[in-house]
Amino acid sequence: MADDKRPEDEPFEEGVPAEGAPGTDHAAETGAPADGIDEDELTVQDILDAADREAAEPSDEHLADLKRVTAEYANYRKRTEANREALRERVTVDVVKGLIPVLDDLDRAEKHGDLVADTAFSTIAAKLRASVERLGVTPFGAVGEPFDPNVHEAIFQLPSTDVEADTVGDVVETGYFLGSTLLRVAKVVVQVPSDG
C-alpha cells in the first residue's frame, strides 16, 4: 500500500510545478519583458516616454478611421447643401405658383387698357413683375414664336397663308419658367400653314 500513492496525498508546494506539468516561463509569469530587462529597472519616465511614443505614432487603424469620418462629413455637407437648395427651389416654386393668377390678372388688365401709364396700379404691377423676375421667373409665349408642344398648349388652330410652320398667333395665358423648371405651359392659338 505504500506504493499506492495518490496525487492528492502528495504535499503541495506553492510555486513548484507539479510533476509532468509543462514548464512555465518565469518572464511570462512575472510579466517581465522577455528581452532580459527587468521591470524593476524601468523608471516611471521610461514608461511615460514609451506611452508618449505609442500615442504619437498614428496607427493605420486611426488613419483609416480619420479618413472615413472626413469622407462621411464631406458627404453629409454635400447632401445637406443639395437638400437645402432643393427645398429653396420647392418653396420658390410654391410661392410663384400662387402669384401666377395675379400675373394673369395683370396681363388681362393690360390688354383691356386698365393699366394706364403713370398710375398707382401700373406702378404696383411693374414692381410685382420685377419682384417675380428677381426670383428667376421668366415669362414665355409671345406672338410669332414657333409653336413647341412641350411648352405650348394649343387651344385653337387657325389656318394661315402667312406662316410656313406652326406659329403662335395669339397668347391666351402666358407660360412661365423658374430657371429651367416649367411652372405652367402657355395657352396659345396656333397659326398653321394652309394649303391654298
PDB file of C-alpha atoms in Angstrom:
ATOM      1  CA  MET A   1       0.000   0.000   0.000  1.00  0.00           C
ATOM      2  CA  ALA A   2       2.908   2.232   0.367  1.00  0.00           C
ATOM      3  CA  ASP A   3       3.269   2.111  -3.395  1.00  0.00           C
ATOM      4  CA  ASP A   4      -0.290   3.257  -3.942  1.00  0.00           C
ATOM      5  CA  LYS A   5       0.315   6.975  -3.581  1.00  0.00           C
ATOM      6  CA  ARG A   6      -2.309   9.216  -4.970  1.00  0.00           C
ATOM      7  CA  PRO A   7      -1.600  12.760  -6.190  1.00  0.00           C
ATOM      8  CA  GLU A   8      -3.875  14.141  -3.501  1.00  0.00           C
ATOM      9  CA  ASP A   9      -1.682  12.614  -0.859  1.00  0.00           C
ATOM     10  CA  GLU A  10       1.499  14.314  -2.039  1.00  0.00           C
ATOM     11  CA  PRO A  11       2.437  17.518  -0.300  1.00  0.00           C
ATOM     12  CA  PHE A  12       1.708  20.624  -2.330  1.00  0.00           C
ATOM     13  CA  GLU A  13       4.489  23.139  -2.710  1.00  0.00           C
ATOM     14  CA  GLU A  14       3.484  26.559  -3.841  1.00  0.00           C
ATOM     15  CA  GLY A  15       5.458  27.891  -6.806  1.00  0.00           C
ATOM     16  CA  VAL A  16       6.789  24.456  -7.801  1.00  0.00           C
ATOM     17  CA  PRO A  17       5.170  22.927 -10.883  1.00  0.00           C
ATOM     18  CA  ALA A  18       3.629  19.531 -10.467  1.00  0.00           C
ATOM     19  CA  GLU A  19       5.324  16.516 -11.995  1.00  0.00           C
ATOM     20  CA  GLY A  20       4.579  16.191 -15.675  1.00  0.00           C
ATOM     21  CA  ALA A  21       3.204  19.712 -15.875  1.00  0.00           C
ATOM     22  CA  PRO A  22       4.621  21.788 -18.663  1.00  0.00           C
ATOM     23  CA  GLY A  23       7.280  24.193 -17.574  1.00  0.00           C
ATOM     24  CA  THR A  24       6.281  27.787 -17.211  1.00  0.00           C
ATOM     25  CA  ASP A  25       8.241  30.763 -18.347  1.00  0.00           C
ATOM     26  CA  HIS A  26       9.329  32.892 -15.454  1.00  0.00           C
ATOM     27  CA  ALA A  27       9.274  36.051 -17.601  1.00  0.00           C
ATOM     28  CA  ALA A  28       5.669  35.457 -18.634  1.00  0.00           C
ATOM     29  CA  GLU A  29       4.747  34.574 -15.069  1.00  0.00           C
ATOM     30  CA  THR A  30       6.165  37.761 -13.608  1.00  0.00           C
ATOM     31  CA  GLY A  31       5.219  39.996 -16.500  1.00  0.00           C
ATOM     32  CA  ALA A  32       8.839  40.959 -17.061  1.00  0.00           C
ATOM     33  CA  PRO A  33       9.908  41.688 -20.601  1.00  0.00           C
ATOM     34  CA  ALA A  34      11.424  38.724 -22.408  1.00  0.00           C
ATOM     35  CA  ASP A  35      14.398  40.744 -23.659  1.00  0.00           C
ATOM     36  CA  GLY A  36      16.155  40.493 -20.365  1.00  0.00           C
ATOM     37  CA  ILE A  37      15.195  43.892 -18.976  1.00  0.00           C
ATOM     38  CA  ASP A  38      13.689  43.546 -15.596  1.00  0.00           C
ATOM     39  CA  GLU A  39      10.559  45.549 -14.903  1.00  0.00           C
ATOM     40  CA  ASP A  40      12.171  46.835 -11.742  1.00  0.00           C
ATOM     41  CA  GLU A  41      14.857  48.514 -13.850  1.00  0.00           C
ATOM     42  CA  LEU A  42      12.283  50.688 -15.730  1.00  0.00           C
ATOM     43  CA  THR A  43      11.690  54.129 -14.357  1.00  0.00           C
ATOM     44  CA  VAL A  44       8.432  55.986 -14.387  1.00  0.00           C
ATOM     45  CA  GLN A  45       9.893  58.304 -17.011  1.00  0.00           C
ATOM     46  CA  ASP A  46      10.750  55.318 -19.270  1.00  0.00           C
ATOM     47  CA  ILE A  47       7.172  54.078 -19.043  1.00  0.00           C
ATOM     48  CA  LEU A  48       5.768  57.549 -19.754  1.00  0.00           C
ATOM     49  CA  ASP A  49       8.137  58.022 -22.704  1.00  0.00           C
ATOM     50  CA  ALA A  50       7.056  54.675 -24.174  1.00  0.00           C
ATOM     51  CA  ALA A  51       3.390  55.621 -23.770  1.00  0.00           C
ATOM     52  CA  ASP A  52       4.037  59.010 -25.430  1.00  0.00           C
ATOM     53  CA  ARG A  53       5.794  57.345 -28.381  1.00  0.00           C
ATOM     54  CA  GLU A  54       2.903  54.926 -28.793  1.00  0.00           C
ATOM     55  CA  ALA A  55       0.345  57.728 -28.652  1.00  0.00           C
ATOM     56  CA  ALA A  56       2.327  59.954 -31.043  1.00  0.00           C
ATOM     57  CA  GLU A  57       2.561  57.320 -33.763  1.00  0.00           C
ATOM     58  CA  PRO A  58      -0.779  57.223 -35.598  1.00  0.00           C
ATOM     59  CA  SER A  59      -1.744  53.693 -36.340  1.00  0.00           C
ATOM     60  CA  ASP A  60      -3.155  52.584 -39.672  1.00  0.00           C
ATOM     61  CA  GLU A  61      -6.464  51.946 -37.947  1.00  0.00           C
ATOM     62  CA  HIS A  62      -6.612  55.505 -36.614  1.00  0.00           C
ATOM     63  CA  LEU A  63      -5.721  56.947 -40.024  1.00  0.00           C
ATOM     64  CA  ALA A  64      -8.390  54.817 -41.705  1.00  0.00           C
ATOM     65  CA  ASP A  65     -10.967  55.977 -39.144  1.00  0.00           C
ATOM     66  CA  LEU A  66      -9.954  59.591 -39.676  1.00  0.00           C
ATOM     67  CA  LYS A  67     -10.259  59.277 -43.456  1.00  0.00           C
ATOM     68  CA  ARG A  68     -13.648  57.577 -43.133  1.00  0.00           C
ATOM     69  CA  VAL A  69     -15.009  60.235 -40.781  1.00  0.00           C
ATOM     70  CA  THR A  70     -13.659  63.013 -43.009  1.00  0.00           C
ATOM     71  CA  ALA A  71     -15.315  61.471 -46.074  1.00  0.00           C
ATOM     72  CA  GLU A  72     -18.597  60.978 -44.200  1.00  0.00           C
ATOM     73  CA  TYR A  73     -18.569  64.618 -43.123  1.00  0.00           C
ATOM     74  CA  ALA A  74     -17.858  65.837 -46.668  1.00  0.00           C
ATOM     75  CA  ASN A  75     -20.721  63.696 -47.993  1.00  0.00           C
ATOM     76  CA  TYR A  76     -23.003  64.993 -45.245  1.00  0.00           C
ATOM     77  CA  ARG A  77     -22.190  68.605 -46.145  1.00  0.00           C
ATOM     78  CA  LYS A  78     -22.847  67.957 -49.856  1.00  0.00           C
ATOM     79  CA  ARG A  79     -26.095  66.164 -49.087  1.00  0.00           C
ATOM     80  CA  THR A  80     -27.388  68.878 -46.749  1.00  0.00           C
ATOM     81  CA  GLU A  81     -26.427  71.610 -49.230  1.00  0.00           C
ATOM     82  CA  ALA A  82     -28.245  69.769 -52.037  1.00  0.00           C
ATOM     83  CA  ASN A  83     -31.285  69.260 -49.785  1.00  0.00           C
ATOM     84  CA  ARG A  84     -31.238  72.934 -48.795  1.00  0.00           C
ATOM     85  CA  GLU A  85     -31.088  74.012 -52.452  1.00  0.00           C
ATOM     86  CA  ALA A  86     -33.914  71.633 -53.415  1.00  0.00           C
ATOM     87  CA  LEU A  87     -36.050  72.926 -50.535  1.00  0.00           C
ATOM     88  CA  ARG A  88     -35.368  76.538 -51.514  1.00  0.00           C
ATOM     89  CA  GLU A  89     -36.409  75.802 -55.098  1.00  0.00           C
ATOM     90  CA  ARG A  90     -39.590  73.991 -53.986  1.00  0.00           C
ATOM     91  CA  VAL A  91     -40.579  76.897 -51.742  1.00  0.00           C
ATOM     92  CA  THR A  92     -39.909  79.388 -54.549  1.00  0.00           C
ATOM     93  CA  VAL A  93     -41.994  77.290 -56.961  1.00  0.00           C
ATOM     94  CA  ASP A  94     -44.875  77.191 -54.471  1.00  0.00           C
ATOM     95  CA  VAL A  95     -44.743  80.961 -53.920  1.00  0.00           C
ATOM     96  CA  VAL A  96     -44.549  81.765 -57.620  1.00  0.00           C
ATOM     97  CA  LYS A  97     -47.367  79.353 -58.498  1.00  0.00           C
ATOM     98  CA  GLY A  98     -49.519  81.311 -56.053  1.00  0.00           C
ATOM     99  CA  LEU A  99     -48.609  84.552 -57.857  1.00  0.00           C
ATOM    100  CA  ILE A 100     -49.325  83.291 -61.400  1.00  0.00           C
ATOM    101  CA  PRO A 101     -53.086  84.060 -61.199  1.00  0.00           C
ATOM    102  CA  VAL A 102     -52.211  87.612 -60.115  1.00  0.00           C
ATOM    103  CA  LEU A 103     -49.849  87.948 -63.087  1.00  0.00           C
ATOM    104  CA  ASP A 104     -52.649  86.659 -65.354  1.00  0.00           C
ATOM    105  CA  ASP A 105     -54.979  89.336 -63.990  1.00  0.00           C
ATOM    106  CA  LEU A 106     -52.328  91.986 -64.664  1.00  0.00           C
ATOM    107  CA  ASP A 107     -51.958  90.743 -68.255  1.00  0.00           C
ATOM    108  CA  ARG A 108     -55.735  90.860 -68.782  1.00  0.00           C
ATOM    109  CA  ALA A 109     -55.932  94.354 -67.280  1.00  0.00           C
ATOM    110  CA  GLU A 110     -53.133  95.483 -69.593  1.00  0.00           C
ATOM    111  CA  LYS A 111     -54.897  94.023 -72.674  1.00  0.00           C
ATOM    112  CA  HIS A 112     -58.146  95.665 -71.598  1.00  0.00           C
ATOM    113  CA  GLY A 113     -56.457  99.044 -71.164  1.00  0.00           C
ATOM    114  CA  ASP A 114     -56.782  99.312 -67.396  1.00  0.00           C
ATOM    115  CA  LEU A 115     -53.018  99.668 -66.832  1.00  0.00           C
ATOM    116  CA  VAL A 116     -52.603 103.275 -67.858  1.00  0.00           C
ATOM    117  CA  ALA A 117     -49.028 104.530 -67.581  1.00  0.00           C
ATOM    118  CA  ASP A 118     -48.042 106.582 -64.530  1.00  0.00           C
ATOM    119  CA  THR A 119     -50.915 105.390 -62.363  1.00  0.00           C
ATOM    120  CA  ALA A 120     -50.611 103.721 -58.981  1.00  0.00           C
ATOM    121  CA  PHE A 121     -51.995 100.475 -60.395  1.00  0.00           C
ATOM    122  CA  SER A 122     -49.422 100.341 -63.207  1.00  0.00           C
ATOM    123  CA  THR A 123     -46.596 101.119 -60.760  1.00  0.00           C
ATOM    124  CA  ILE A 124     -47.669  98.269 -58.472  1.00  0.00           C
ATOM    125  CA  ALA A 125     -47.934  95.929 -61.474  1.00  0.00           C
ATOM    126  CA  ALA A 126     -44.416  96.858 -62.619  1.00  0.00           C
ATOM    127  CA  LYS A 127     -42.984  96.298 -59.124  1.00  0.00           C
ATOM    128  CA  LEU A 128     -44.707  92.921 -58.795  1.00  0.00           C
ATOM    129  CA  ARG A 129     -43.409  91.758 -62.189  1.00  0.00           C
ATOM    130  CA  ALA A 130     -39.885  92.946 -61.303  1.00  0.00           C
ATOM    131  CA  SER A 131     -40.021  91.068 -57.989  1.00  0.00           C
ATOM    132  CA  VAL A 132     -41.107  87.865 -59.702  1.00  0.00           C
ATOM    133  CA  GLU A 133     -38.321  88.230 -62.278  1.00  0.00           C
ATOM    134  CA  ARG A 134     -35.763  88.640 -59.465  1.00  0.00           C
ATOM    135  CA  LEU A 135     -36.875  85.230 -58.190  1.00  0.00           C
ATOM    136  CA  GLY A 136     -35.769  83.795 -61.546  1.00  0.00           C
ATOM    137  CA  VAL A 137     -39.174  83.586 -63.230  1.00  0.00           C
ATOM    138  CA  THR A 138     -39.229  84.200 -66.980  1.00  0.00           C
ATOM    139  CA  PRO A 139     -42.429  84.505 -68.999  1.00  0.00           C
ATOM    140  CA  PHE A 140     -42.725  82.942 -72.454  1.00  0.00           C
ATOM    141  CA  GLY A 141     -45.332  82.543 -75.146  1.00  0.00           C
ATOM    142  CA  ALA A 142     -45.071  85.598 -77.388  1.00  0.00           C
ATOM    143  CA  VAL A 143     -46.917  86.069 -80.662  1.00  0.00           C
ATOM    144  CA  GLY A 144     -44.773  84.982 -83.624  1.00  0.00           C
ATOM    145  CA  GLU A 145     -42.583  82.426 -81.872  1.00  0.00           C
ATOM    146  CA  PRO A 146     -42.509  78.859 -83.219  1.00  0.00           C
ATOM    147  CA  PHE A 147     -45.061  76.512 -81.675  1.00  0.00           C
ATOM    148  CA  ASP A 148     -43.425  73.981 -79.311  1.00  0.00           C
ATOM    149  CA  PRO A 149     -45.808  71.320 -77.969  1.00  0.00           C
ATOM    150  CA  ASN A 150     -43.506  70.797 -74.975  1.00  0.00           C
ATOM    151  CA  VAL A 151     -44.159  74.292 -73.621  1.00  0.00           C
ATOM    152  CA  HIS A 152     -47.265  75.470 -75.512  1.00  0.00           C
ATOM    153  CA  GLU A 153     -50.807  74.189 -75.192  1.00  0.00           C
ATOM    154  CA  ALA A 154     -52.740  74.725 -78.419  1.00  0.00           C
ATOM    155  CA  ILE A 155     -56.333  75.638 -77.622  1.00  0.00           C
ATOM    156  CA  PHE A 156     -57.231  76.552 -81.213  1.00  0.00           C
ATOM    157  CA  GLN A 157     -55.704  76.143 -84.693  1.00  0.00           C
ATOM    158  CA  LEU A 158     -56.094  78.889 -87.242  1.00  0.00           C
ATOM    159  CA  PRO A 159     -55.102  78.193 -90.886  1.00  0.00           C
ATOM    160  CA  SER A 160     -52.975  80.995 -92.321  1.00  0.00           C
ATOM    161  CA  THR A 161     -51.166  81.679 -95.592  1.00  0.00           C
ATOM    162  CA  ASP A 162     -48.732  83.984 -93.778  1.00  0.00           C
ATOM    163  CA  VAL A 163     -46.816  81.194 -91.982  1.00  0.00           C
ATOM    164  CA  GLU A 164     -44.710  78.278 -93.236  1.00  0.00           C
ATOM    165  CA  ALA A 165     -44.599  76.351 -89.915  1.00  0.00           C
ATOM    166  CA  ASP A 166     -46.799  76.152 -86.839  1.00  0.00           C
ATOM    167  CA  THR A 167     -46.518  79.553 -85.144  1.00  0.00           C
ATOM    168  CA  VAL A 168     -48.048  81.184 -82.071  1.00  0.00           C
ATOM    169  CA  GLY A 169     -50.774  83.503 -83.375  1.00  0.00           C
ATOM    170  CA  ASP A 170     -52.208  84.717 -80.057  1.00  0.00           C
ATOM    171  CA  VAL A 171     -51.458  84.125 -76.369  1.00  0.00           C
ATOM    172  CA  VAL A 172     -54.408  83.341 -74.117  1.00  0.00           C
ATOM    173  CA  GLU A 173     -52.298  82.676 -70.977  1.00  0.00           C
ATOM    174  CA  THR A 174     -48.584  83.359 -70.650  1.00  0.00           C
ATOM    175  CA  GLY A 175     -46.336  80.444 -69.689  1.00  0.00           C
ATOM    176  CA  TYR A 176     -43.652  80.683 -67.011  1.00  0.00           C
ATOM    177  CA  PHE A 177     -40.281  79.103 -66.295  1.00  0.00           C
ATOM    178  CA  LEU A 178     -38.450  79.221 -62.978  1.00  0.00           C
ATOM    179  CA  GLY A 179     -34.884  78.685 -64.102  1.00  0.00           C
ATOM    180  CA  SER A 180     -35.208  75.505 -66.158  1.00  0.00           C
ATOM    181  CA  THR A 181     -38.358  74.312 -64.348  1.00  0.00           C
ATOM    182  CA  LEU A 182     -41.593  74.690 -66.288  1.00  0.00           C
ATOM    183  CA  LEU A 183     -44.178  76.243 -63.978  1.00  0.00           C
ATOM    184  CA  ARG A 184     -47.003  76.469 -66.482  1.00  0.00           C
ATOM    185  CA  VAL A 185     -47.373  75.937 -70.219  1.00  0.00           C
ATOM    186  CA  ALA A 186     -48.512  78.844 -72.363  1.00  0.00           C
ATOM    187  CA  LYS A 187     -52.054  78.521 -73.735  1.00  0.00           C
ATOM    188  CA  VAL A 188     -51.939  79.750 -77.313  1.00  0.00           C
ATOM    189  CA  VAL A 189     -53.797  79.985 -80.610  1.00  0.00           C
ATOM    190  CA  VAL A 190     -51.661  78.299 -83.266  1.00  0.00           C
ATOM    191  CA  GLN A 191     -51.427  79.519 -86.843  1.00  0.00           C
ATOM    192  CA  VAL A 192     -50.901  76.545 -89.149  1.00  0.00           C
ATOM    193  CA  PRO A 193     -49.899  76.753 -92.827  1.00  0.00           C
ATOM    194  CA  SER A 194     -52.890  76.487 -95.157  1.00  0.00           C
ATOM    195  CA  ASP A 195     -52.811  74.628 -98.475  1.00  0.00           C
ATOM    196  CA  GLY A 196     -54.393  77.255-100.578  1.00  0.00           C
TER     197      GLY A 196
END
